[in-house]
PDB file of C-alpha atoms in Angstrom:
ATOM      1  CA  MET A   1    -121.603 196.964 -50.512  1.00 58.00           C
ATOM      2  CA  ALA A   2    -118.362 197.116 -48.560  1.00 68.00           C
ATOM      3  CA  GLU A   3    -116.668 198.932 -51.440  1.00 71.00           C
ATOM      4  CA  MET A   4    -119.554 201.408 -51.717  1.00 70.00           C
ATOM      5  CA  LYS A   5    -119.418 201.967 -47.956  1.00 72.00           C
ATOM      6  CA  GLU A   6    -115.673 202.600 -48.150  1.00 80.00           C
ATOM      7  CA  ARG A   7    -116.122 205.069 -51.009  1.00 75.00           C
ATOM      8  CA  ARG A   8    -118.857 206.914 -49.121  1.00 76.00           C
ATOM      9  CA  GLU A   9    -116.658 207.111 -46.017  1.00 82.00           C
ATOM     10  CA  LYS A  10    -113.781 208.568 -48.072  1.00 84.00           C
ATOM     11  CA  TYR A  11    -116.183 211.047 -49.669  1.00 81.00           C
ATOM     12  CA  ASN A  12    -117.486 212.075 -46.238  1.00 83.00           C
ATOM     13  CA  ALA A  13    -113.910 212.420 -44.943  1.00 88.00           C
ATOM     14  CA  LEU A  14    -113.133 214.806 -47.820  1.00 86.00           C
ATOM     15  CA  LEU A  15    -116.275 216.802 -47.032  1.00 85.00           C
ATOM     16  CA  ASP A  16    -115.305 216.915 -43.331  1.00 90.00           C
ATOM     17  CA  GLU A  17    -111.882 218.309 -44.242  1.00 91.00           C
ATOM     18  CA  ALA A  18    -113.412 220.870 -46.613  1.00 89.00           C
ATOM     19  CA  GLU A  19    -115.878 221.955 -43.931  1.00 89.00           C
ATOM     20  CA  LYS A  20    -113.067 222.278 -41.377  1.00 89.00           C
ATOM     21  CA  GLN A  21    -111.068 224.510 -43.740  1.00 89.00           C
ATOM     22  CA  VAL A  22    -114.072 226.697 -44.553  1.00 86.00           C
ATOM     23  CA  ARG A  23    -115.029 227.024 -40.868  1.00 84.00           C
ATOM     24  CA  ALA A  24    -111.464 228.125 -40.099  1.00 82.00           C
ATOM     25  CA  LYS A  25    -112.109 231.174 -42.282  1.00 80.00           C
ATOM     26  CA  LEU A  26    -114.911 232.198 -39.902  1.00 75.00           C
ATOM     27  CA  THR A  27    -112.509 232.742 -37.032  1.00 70.00           C
ATOM     28  CA  PRO A  28    -111.638 236.416 -37.276  1.00 65.00           C
ATOM     29  CA  GLN A  29    -107.986 237.310 -36.988  1.00 68.00           C
ATOM     30  CA  PHE A  30    -108.199 240.947 -35.920  1.00 74.00           C
ATOM     31  CA  GLU A  31    -105.226 243.003 -34.873  1.00 78.00           C
ATOM     32  CA  ASP A  32    -105.462 244.503 -31.416  1.00 81.00           C
ATOM     33  CA  LEU A  33    -104.986 248.214 -30.911  1.00 84.00           C
ATOM     34  CA  GLU A  34    -101.501 249.476 -30.153  1.00 89.00           C
ATOM     35  CA  GLU A  35    -100.831 249.729 -26.433  1.00 91.00           C
ATOM     36  CA  GLY A  36    -101.362 253.499 -26.180  1.00 91.00           C
ATOM     37  CA  ASP A  37    -104.500 253.390 -28.309  1.00 91.00           C
ATOM     38  CA  ARG A  38    -105.815 250.488 -26.222  1.00 90.00           C
ATOM     39  CA  ILE A  39    -105.405 252.472 -22.993  1.00 93.00           C
ATOM     40  CA  LEU A  40    -107.237 255.463 -24.496  1.00 93.00           C
ATOM     41  CA  TYR A  41    -109.967 253.242 -25.962  1.00 91.00           C
ATOM     42  CA  ASP A  42    -110.561 251.384 -22.678  1.00 93.00           C
ATOM     43  CA  ALA A  43    -110.723 254.662 -20.737  1.00 94.00           C
ATOM     44  CA  GLU A  44    -113.198 256.194 -23.182  1.00 94.00           C
ATOM     45  CA  ILE A  45    -115.405 253.074 -23.299  1.00 93.00           C
ATOM     46  CA  ASN A  46    -115.464 252.837 -19.486  1.00 94.00           C
ATOM     47  CA  ASP A  47    -116.351 256.541 -19.258  1.00 95.00           C
ATOM     48  CA  LEU A  48    -119.200 256.081 -21.756  1.00 93.00           C
ATOM     49  CA  LYS A  49    -120.462 252.996 -19.887  1.00 92.00           C
ATOM     50  CA  THR A  50    -120.589 255.020 -16.672  1.00 93.00           C
ATOM     51  CA  LYS A  51    -122.396 257.894 -18.399  1.00 93.00           C
ATOM     52  CA  LEU A  52    -124.851 255.428 -19.940  1.00 89.00           C
ATOM     53  CA  LEU A  53    -125.543 253.883 -16.557  1.00 88.00           C
ATOM     54  CA  LEU A  54    -126.195 257.305 -14.993  1.00 90.00           C
ATOM     55  CA  ALA A  55    -128.009 258.838 -17.978  1.00 87.00           C
ATOM     56  CA  ALA A  56    -130.969 260.994 -16.978  1.00 85.00           C
ATOM     57  CA  ASN A  57    -133.138 259.998 -19.919  1.00 86.00           C
ATOM     58  CA  GLU A  58    -133.471 257.669 -22.883  1.00 84.00           C
ATOM     59  CA  ASN A  59    -132.126 260.209 -25.395  1.00 85.00           C
ATOM     60  CA  LEU A  60    -128.867 260.557 -23.470  1.00 89.00           C
ATOM     61  CA  SER A  61    -128.612 256.770 -23.150  1.00 87.00           C
ATOM     62  CA  MET A  62    -128.996 256.404 -26.905  1.00 88.00           C
ATOM     63  CA  LYS A  63    -126.382 259.110 -27.490  1.00 92.00           C
ATOM     64  CA  TYR A  64    -123.805 257.382 -25.251  1.00 92.00           C
ATOM     65  CA  LEU A  65    -124.545 253.964 -26.682  1.00 91.00           C
ATOM     66  CA  GLU A  66    -124.141 255.290 -30.207  1.00 92.00           C
ATOM     67  CA  LYS A  67    -120.780 256.869 -29.303  1.00 94.00           C
ATOM     68  CA  MET A  68    -119.617 253.521 -27.904  1.00 93.00           C
ATOM     69  CA  VAL A  69    -120.648 251.662 -31.052  1.00 92.00           C
ATOM     70  CA  ASN A  70    -118.947 254.216 -33.302  1.00 92.00           C
ATOM     71  CA  LEU A  71    -115.771 253.994 -31.259  1.00 92.00           C
ATOM     72  CA  ALA A  72    -115.717 250.186 -31.091  1.00 90.00           C
ATOM     73  CA  SER A  73    -116.602 249.598 -34.739  1.00 88.00           C
ATOM     74  CA  LYS A  74    -113.348 251.196 -35.924  1.00 87.00           C
ATOM     75  CA  ASN A  75    -111.522 247.965 -35.059  1.00 85.00           C
ATOM     76  CA  GLY A  76    -112.736 244.381 -35.516  1.00 83.00           C
ATOM     77  CA  LYS A  77    -111.406 243.193 -32.169  1.00 84.00           C
ATOM     78  CA  THR A  78    -112.994 245.993 -30.167  1.00 88.00           C
ATOM     79  CA  ALA A  79    -116.261 245.521 -32.072  1.00 86.00           C
ATOM     80  CA  LEU A  80    -116.243 241.854 -31.124  1.00 84.00           C
ATOM     81  CA  GLU A  81    -115.544 242.721 -27.484  1.00 87.00           C
ATOM     82  CA  LEU A  82    -118.426 245.202 -27.265  1.00 88.00           C
ATOM     83  CA  GLN A  83    -121.059 242.924 -28.836  1.00 86.00           C
ATOM     84  CA  GLY A  84    -121.993 241.151 -25.598  1.00 84.00           C
ATOM     85  CA  TYR A  85    -122.353 244.433 -23.733  1.00 88.00           C
ATOM     86  CA  LEU A  86    -124.444 245.922 -26.540  1.00 86.00           C
ATOM     87  CA  THR A  87    -126.783 242.922 -26.544  1.00 85.00           C
ATOM     88  CA  GLY A  88    -127.421 243.390 -22.823  1.00 86.00           C
ATOM     89  CA  GLN A  89    -128.065 247.105 -23.268  1.00 85.00           C
ATOM     90  CA  LEU A  90    -130.418 246.463 -26.185  1.00 81.00           C
ATOM     91  CA  ALA A  91    -132.450 244.024 -24.103  1.00 80.00           C
ATOM     92  CA  GLU A  92    -132.626 246.489 -21.226  1.00 82.00           C
ATOM     93  CA  MET A  93    -133.602 249.442 -23.422  1.00 78.00           C
ATOM     94  CA  VAL A  94    -136.240 247.504 -25.326  1.00 76.00           C
ATOM     95  CA  GLY A  95    -137.710 246.300 -22.030  1.00 76.00           C
ATOM     96  CA  LYS A  96    -137.868 249.756 -20.423  1.00 78.00           C
ATOM     97  CA  SER A  97    -138.460 252.029 -23.396  1.00 72.00           C
ATOM     98  CA  GLN A  98    -141.562 254.187 -23.598  1.00 73.00           C
ATOM     99  CA  ASN A  99    -140.561 255.208 -27.114  1.00 74.00           C
ATOM    100  CA  LEU A 100    -139.742 251.835 -28.681  1.00 73.00           C
ATOM    101  CA  THR A 101    -140.973 252.622 -32.189  1.00 78.00           C
ATOM    102  CA  TYR A 102    -138.569 255.581 -32.335  1.00 78.00           C
ATOM    103  CA  ILE A 103    -135.453 253.900 -30.919  1.00 80.00           C
ATOM    104  CA  ARG A 104    -135.840 250.437 -32.499  1.00 80.00           C
ATOM    105  CA  PRO A 105    -134.384 251.514 -35.908  1.00 85.00           C
ATOM    106  CA  GLN A 106    -131.451 253.211 -34.171  1.00 85.00           C
ATOM    107  CA  LEU A 107    -130.753 250.138 -32.057  1.00 83.00           C
ATOM    108  CA  LEU A 108    -130.890 247.882 -35.127  1.00 86.00           C
ATOM    109  CA  THR A 109    -128.508 250.175 -37.005  1.00 88.00           C
ATOM    110  CA  MET A 110    -126.033 250.129 -34.112  1.00 88.00           C
ATOM    111  CA  SER A 111    -126.223 246.357 -33.837  1.00 85.00           C
ATOM    112  CA  LYS A 112    -125.652 245.892 -37.584  1.00 87.00           C
ATOM    113  CA  LYS A 113    -122.721 248.305 -37.554  1.00 87.00           C
ATOM    114  CA  LEU A 114    -121.024 246.422 -34.745  1.00 83.00           C
ATOM    115  CA  THR A 115    -121.748 243.034 -36.326  1.00 82.00           C
ATOM    116  CA  GLN A 116    -120.334 244.079 -39.691  1.00 82.00           C
ATOM    117  CA  ALA A 117    -117.198 245.469 -38.067  1.00 80.00           C
ATOM    118  CA  SER A 118    -116.577 242.177 -36.244  1.00 77.00           C
ATOM    119  CA  GLN A 119    -117.240 239.820 -39.166  1.00 77.00           C
ATOM    120  CA  VAL A 120    -114.641 238.312 -41.424  1.00 74.00           C
ATOM    121  CA  ASP A 121    -114.439 239.358 -45.060  1.00 75.00           C
ATOM    122  CA  ASP A 122    -116.783 237.502 -47.414  1.00 79.00           C
ATOM    123  CA  PHE A 123    -118.945 236.204 -44.556  1.00 78.00           C
ATOM    124  CA  ASP A 124    -121.863 235.512 -46.891  1.00 80.00           C
ATOM    125  CA  GLY A 125    -119.593 233.607 -49.300  1.00 86.00           C
ATOM    126  CA  ILE A 126    -118.331 231.424 -46.448  1.00 85.00           C
ATOM    127  CA  LYS A 127    -121.907 230.694 -45.339  1.00 86.00           C
ATOM    128  CA  ALA A 128    -122.752 229.717 -48.926  1.00 89.00           C
ATOM    129  CA  GLN A 129    -119.747 227.346 -49.050  1.00 89.00           C
ATOM    130  CA  LEU A 130    -120.847 225.654 -45.816  1.00 87.00           C
ATOM    131  CA  ASN A 131    -124.358 225.293 -47.208  1.00 90.00           C
ATOM    132  CA  ASP A 132    -122.952 223.719 -50.400  1.00 88.00           C
ATOM    133  CA  ILE A 133    -120.930 221.206 -48.368  1.00 86.00           C
ATOM    134  CA  SER A 134    -124.014 220.335 -46.334  1.00 86.00           C
ATOM    135  CA  GLN A 135    -126.004 219.737 -49.517  1.00 84.00           C
ATOM    136  CA  MET A 136    -123.214 217.548 -50.936  1.00 81.00           C
ATOM    137  CA  ARG A 137    -123.524 215.271 -47.906  1.00 78.00           C
ATOM    138  CA  GLU A 138    -127.144 214.586 -48.859  1.00 76.00           C
ATOM    139  CA  VAL A 139    -126.543 213.999 -52.574  1.00 70.00           C
ATOM    140  CA  PRO A 140    -127.028 210.358 -53.612  1.00 66.00           C
ATOM    141  CA  PHE A 141    -124.219 208.547 -55.435  1.00 63.00           C
ATOM    142  CA  ALA A 142    -126.480 206.799 -57.881  1.00 61.00           C
ATOM    143  CA  VAL A 143    -129.555 208.369 -59.438  1.00 57.00           C
ATOM    144  CA  GLY A 144    -131.775 207.786 -62.426  1.00 65.00           C
ATOM    145  CA  GLN A 145    -130.493 205.243 -64.926  1.00 69.00           C
ATOM    146  CA  THR A 146    -127.511 204.301 -62.783  1.00 65.00           C
ATOM    147  CA  GLN A 147    -129.691 203.373 -59.819  1.00 67.00           C
ATOM    148  CA  SER A 148    -132.139 201.539 -62.117  1.00 71.00           C
ATOM    149  CA  PHE A 149    -129.238 199.621 -63.669  1.00 64.00           C
ATOM    150  CA  ILE A 150    -127.964 198.585 -60.231  1.00 65.00           C
ATOM    151  CA  THR A 151    -131.458 197.494 -59.153  1.00 66.00           C
ATOM    152  CA  ASP A 152    -132.134 195.561 -62.379  1.00 72.00           C
ATOM    153  CA  ASN A 153    -128.737 193.861 -62.673  1.00 64.00           C
ATOM    154  CA  ILE A 154    -127.472 193.444 -59.130  1.00 67.00           C
ATOM    155  CA  GLY A 155    -130.722 193.302 -57.203  1.00 67.00           C
ATOM    156  CA  HIS A 156    -133.230 195.286 -55.210  1.00 67.00           C
ATOM    157  CA  VAL A 157    -131.144 195.158 -52.038  1.00 70.00           C
ATOM    158  CA  ALA A 158    -128.184 196.753 -53.809  1.00 70.00           C
ATOM    159  CA  GLY A 159    -130.468 199.345 -55.401  1.00 66.00           C
ATOM    160  CA  ARG A 160    -132.008 200.235 -52.067  1.00 69.00           C
ATOM    161  CA  TYR A 161    -128.708 200.643 -50.222  1.00 69.00           C
ATOM    162  CA  VAL A 162    -126.424 202.007 -52.974  1.00 71.00           C
ATOM    163  CA  ASN A 163    -126.713 205.583 -51.689  1.00 68.00           C
ATOM    164  CA  ASN A 164    -126.369 204.658 -48.032  1.00 71.00           C
ATOM    165  CA  PRO A 165    -124.253 201.498 -47.818  1.00 71.00           C
ATOM    166  CA  THR A 166    -123.604 201.941 -44.096  1.00 73.00           C
ATOM    167  CA  LYS A 167    -127.321 201.401 -43.478  1.00 74.00           C
ATOM    168  CA  TYR A 168    -127.060 197.984 -45.162  1.00 72.00           C
ATOM    169  CA  PHE A 169    -124.456 196.877 -42.635  1.00 73.00           C
ATOM    170  CA  GLU A 170    -126.597 198.185 -39.778  1.00 77.00           C
ATOM    171  CA  ASP A 171    -129.776 196.508 -41.041  1.00 77.00           C
ATOM    172  CA  HIS A 172    -128.065 193.203 -41.865  1.00 73.00           C
ATOM    173  CA  SER A 173    -125.413 193.006 -39.146  1.00 75.00           C
ATOM    174  CA  GLU A 174    -126.079 189.305 -38.393  1.00 79.00           C
ATOM    175  CA  THR A 175    -125.788 188.365 -42.065  1.00 75.00           C
ATOM    176  CA  VAL A 176    -122.605 190.386 -42.436  1.00 73.00           C
ATOM    177  CA  GLU A 177    -121.052 188.702 -39.380  1.00 80.00           C
ATOM    178  CA  PHE A 178    -122.055 185.271 -40.688  1.00 80.00           C
ATOM    179  CA  VAL A 179    -120.550 185.909 -44.153  1.00 78.00           C
ATOM    180  CA  GLU A 180    -117.393 187.449 -42.697  1.00 80.00           C
ATOM    181  CA  GLY A 181    -117.020 184.388 -40.430  1.00 81.00           C
ATOM    182  CA  LYS A 182    -117.385 182.046 -43.426  1.00 78.00           C
ATOM    183  CA  ILE A 183    -114.769 183.991 -45.379  1.00 81.00           C
ATOM    184  CA  GLU A 184    -112.399 183.990 -42.403  1.00 82.00           C
ATOM    185  CA  ASN A 185    -112.810 180.200 -41.933  1.00 79.00           C
ATOM    186  CA  HIS A 186    -112.196 179.658 -45.641  1.00 76.00           C
ATOM    187  CA  LYS A 187    -109.010 181.739 -45.536  1.00 81.00           C
ATOM    188  CA  ARG A 188    -107.696 180.150 -42.344  1.00 79.00           C
ATOM    189  CA  PHE A 189    -108.808 176.536 -42.668  1.00 80.00           C
ATOM    190  CA  GLY A 190    -109.903 176.099 -46.272  1.00 73.00           C
ATOM    191  CA  HIS A 191    -113.529 175.385 -45.257  1.00 68.00           C
ATOM    192  CA  ASP A 192    -116.150 175.294 -47.985  1.00 68.00           C
ATOM    193  CA  LEU A 193    -117.843 178.709 -48.216  1.00 60.00           C
ATOM    194  CA  TYR A 194    -121.184 177.192 -49.189  1.00 65.00           C
ATOM    195  CA  SER A 195    -121.483 174.534 -46.501  1.00 64.00           C
ATOM    196  CA  GLU A 196    -123.964 174.906 -43.658  1.00 58.00           C
TER     197      GLU A 196
END
């Protein structure tokens, strides 16, 4: 059981490392705008935010919001920066809107555009890899004939715990301590392993 536990721990350590490497791909590494472009972008976004705040009606608000999204979605970093603001505006517009059925598709389109601009390449592939790693954690080591062989030849306890050896040590901690103590005494003092 100890060997199976050790193998499972090594397997889980490999899966942890694989998951860490895949998750690192999710962190977008976007280039910022050049200094002059950044100044112009910030000024234009702030101007549009002011116009949106003071907009006389919902149509103007939608127009300004759409301009902001189009401007921000040209660069991954600016798209990422504007997402929080857009979420707040969406919540406010949905809450106040008298014409929700008309603006909902536009709001969804803007949100998707901004999300796509701020995502890393192959986002869906990365999600699939993380899902695969998660499924591998749940896969048993021994199935079918192998598990039957272990149960028939080594015993029911081994068959029950072969796919989760750590659970054996949790369920039988007193027995494990007793056996480890016997082995230690045998190594140190030469005591008989089978004596009471």
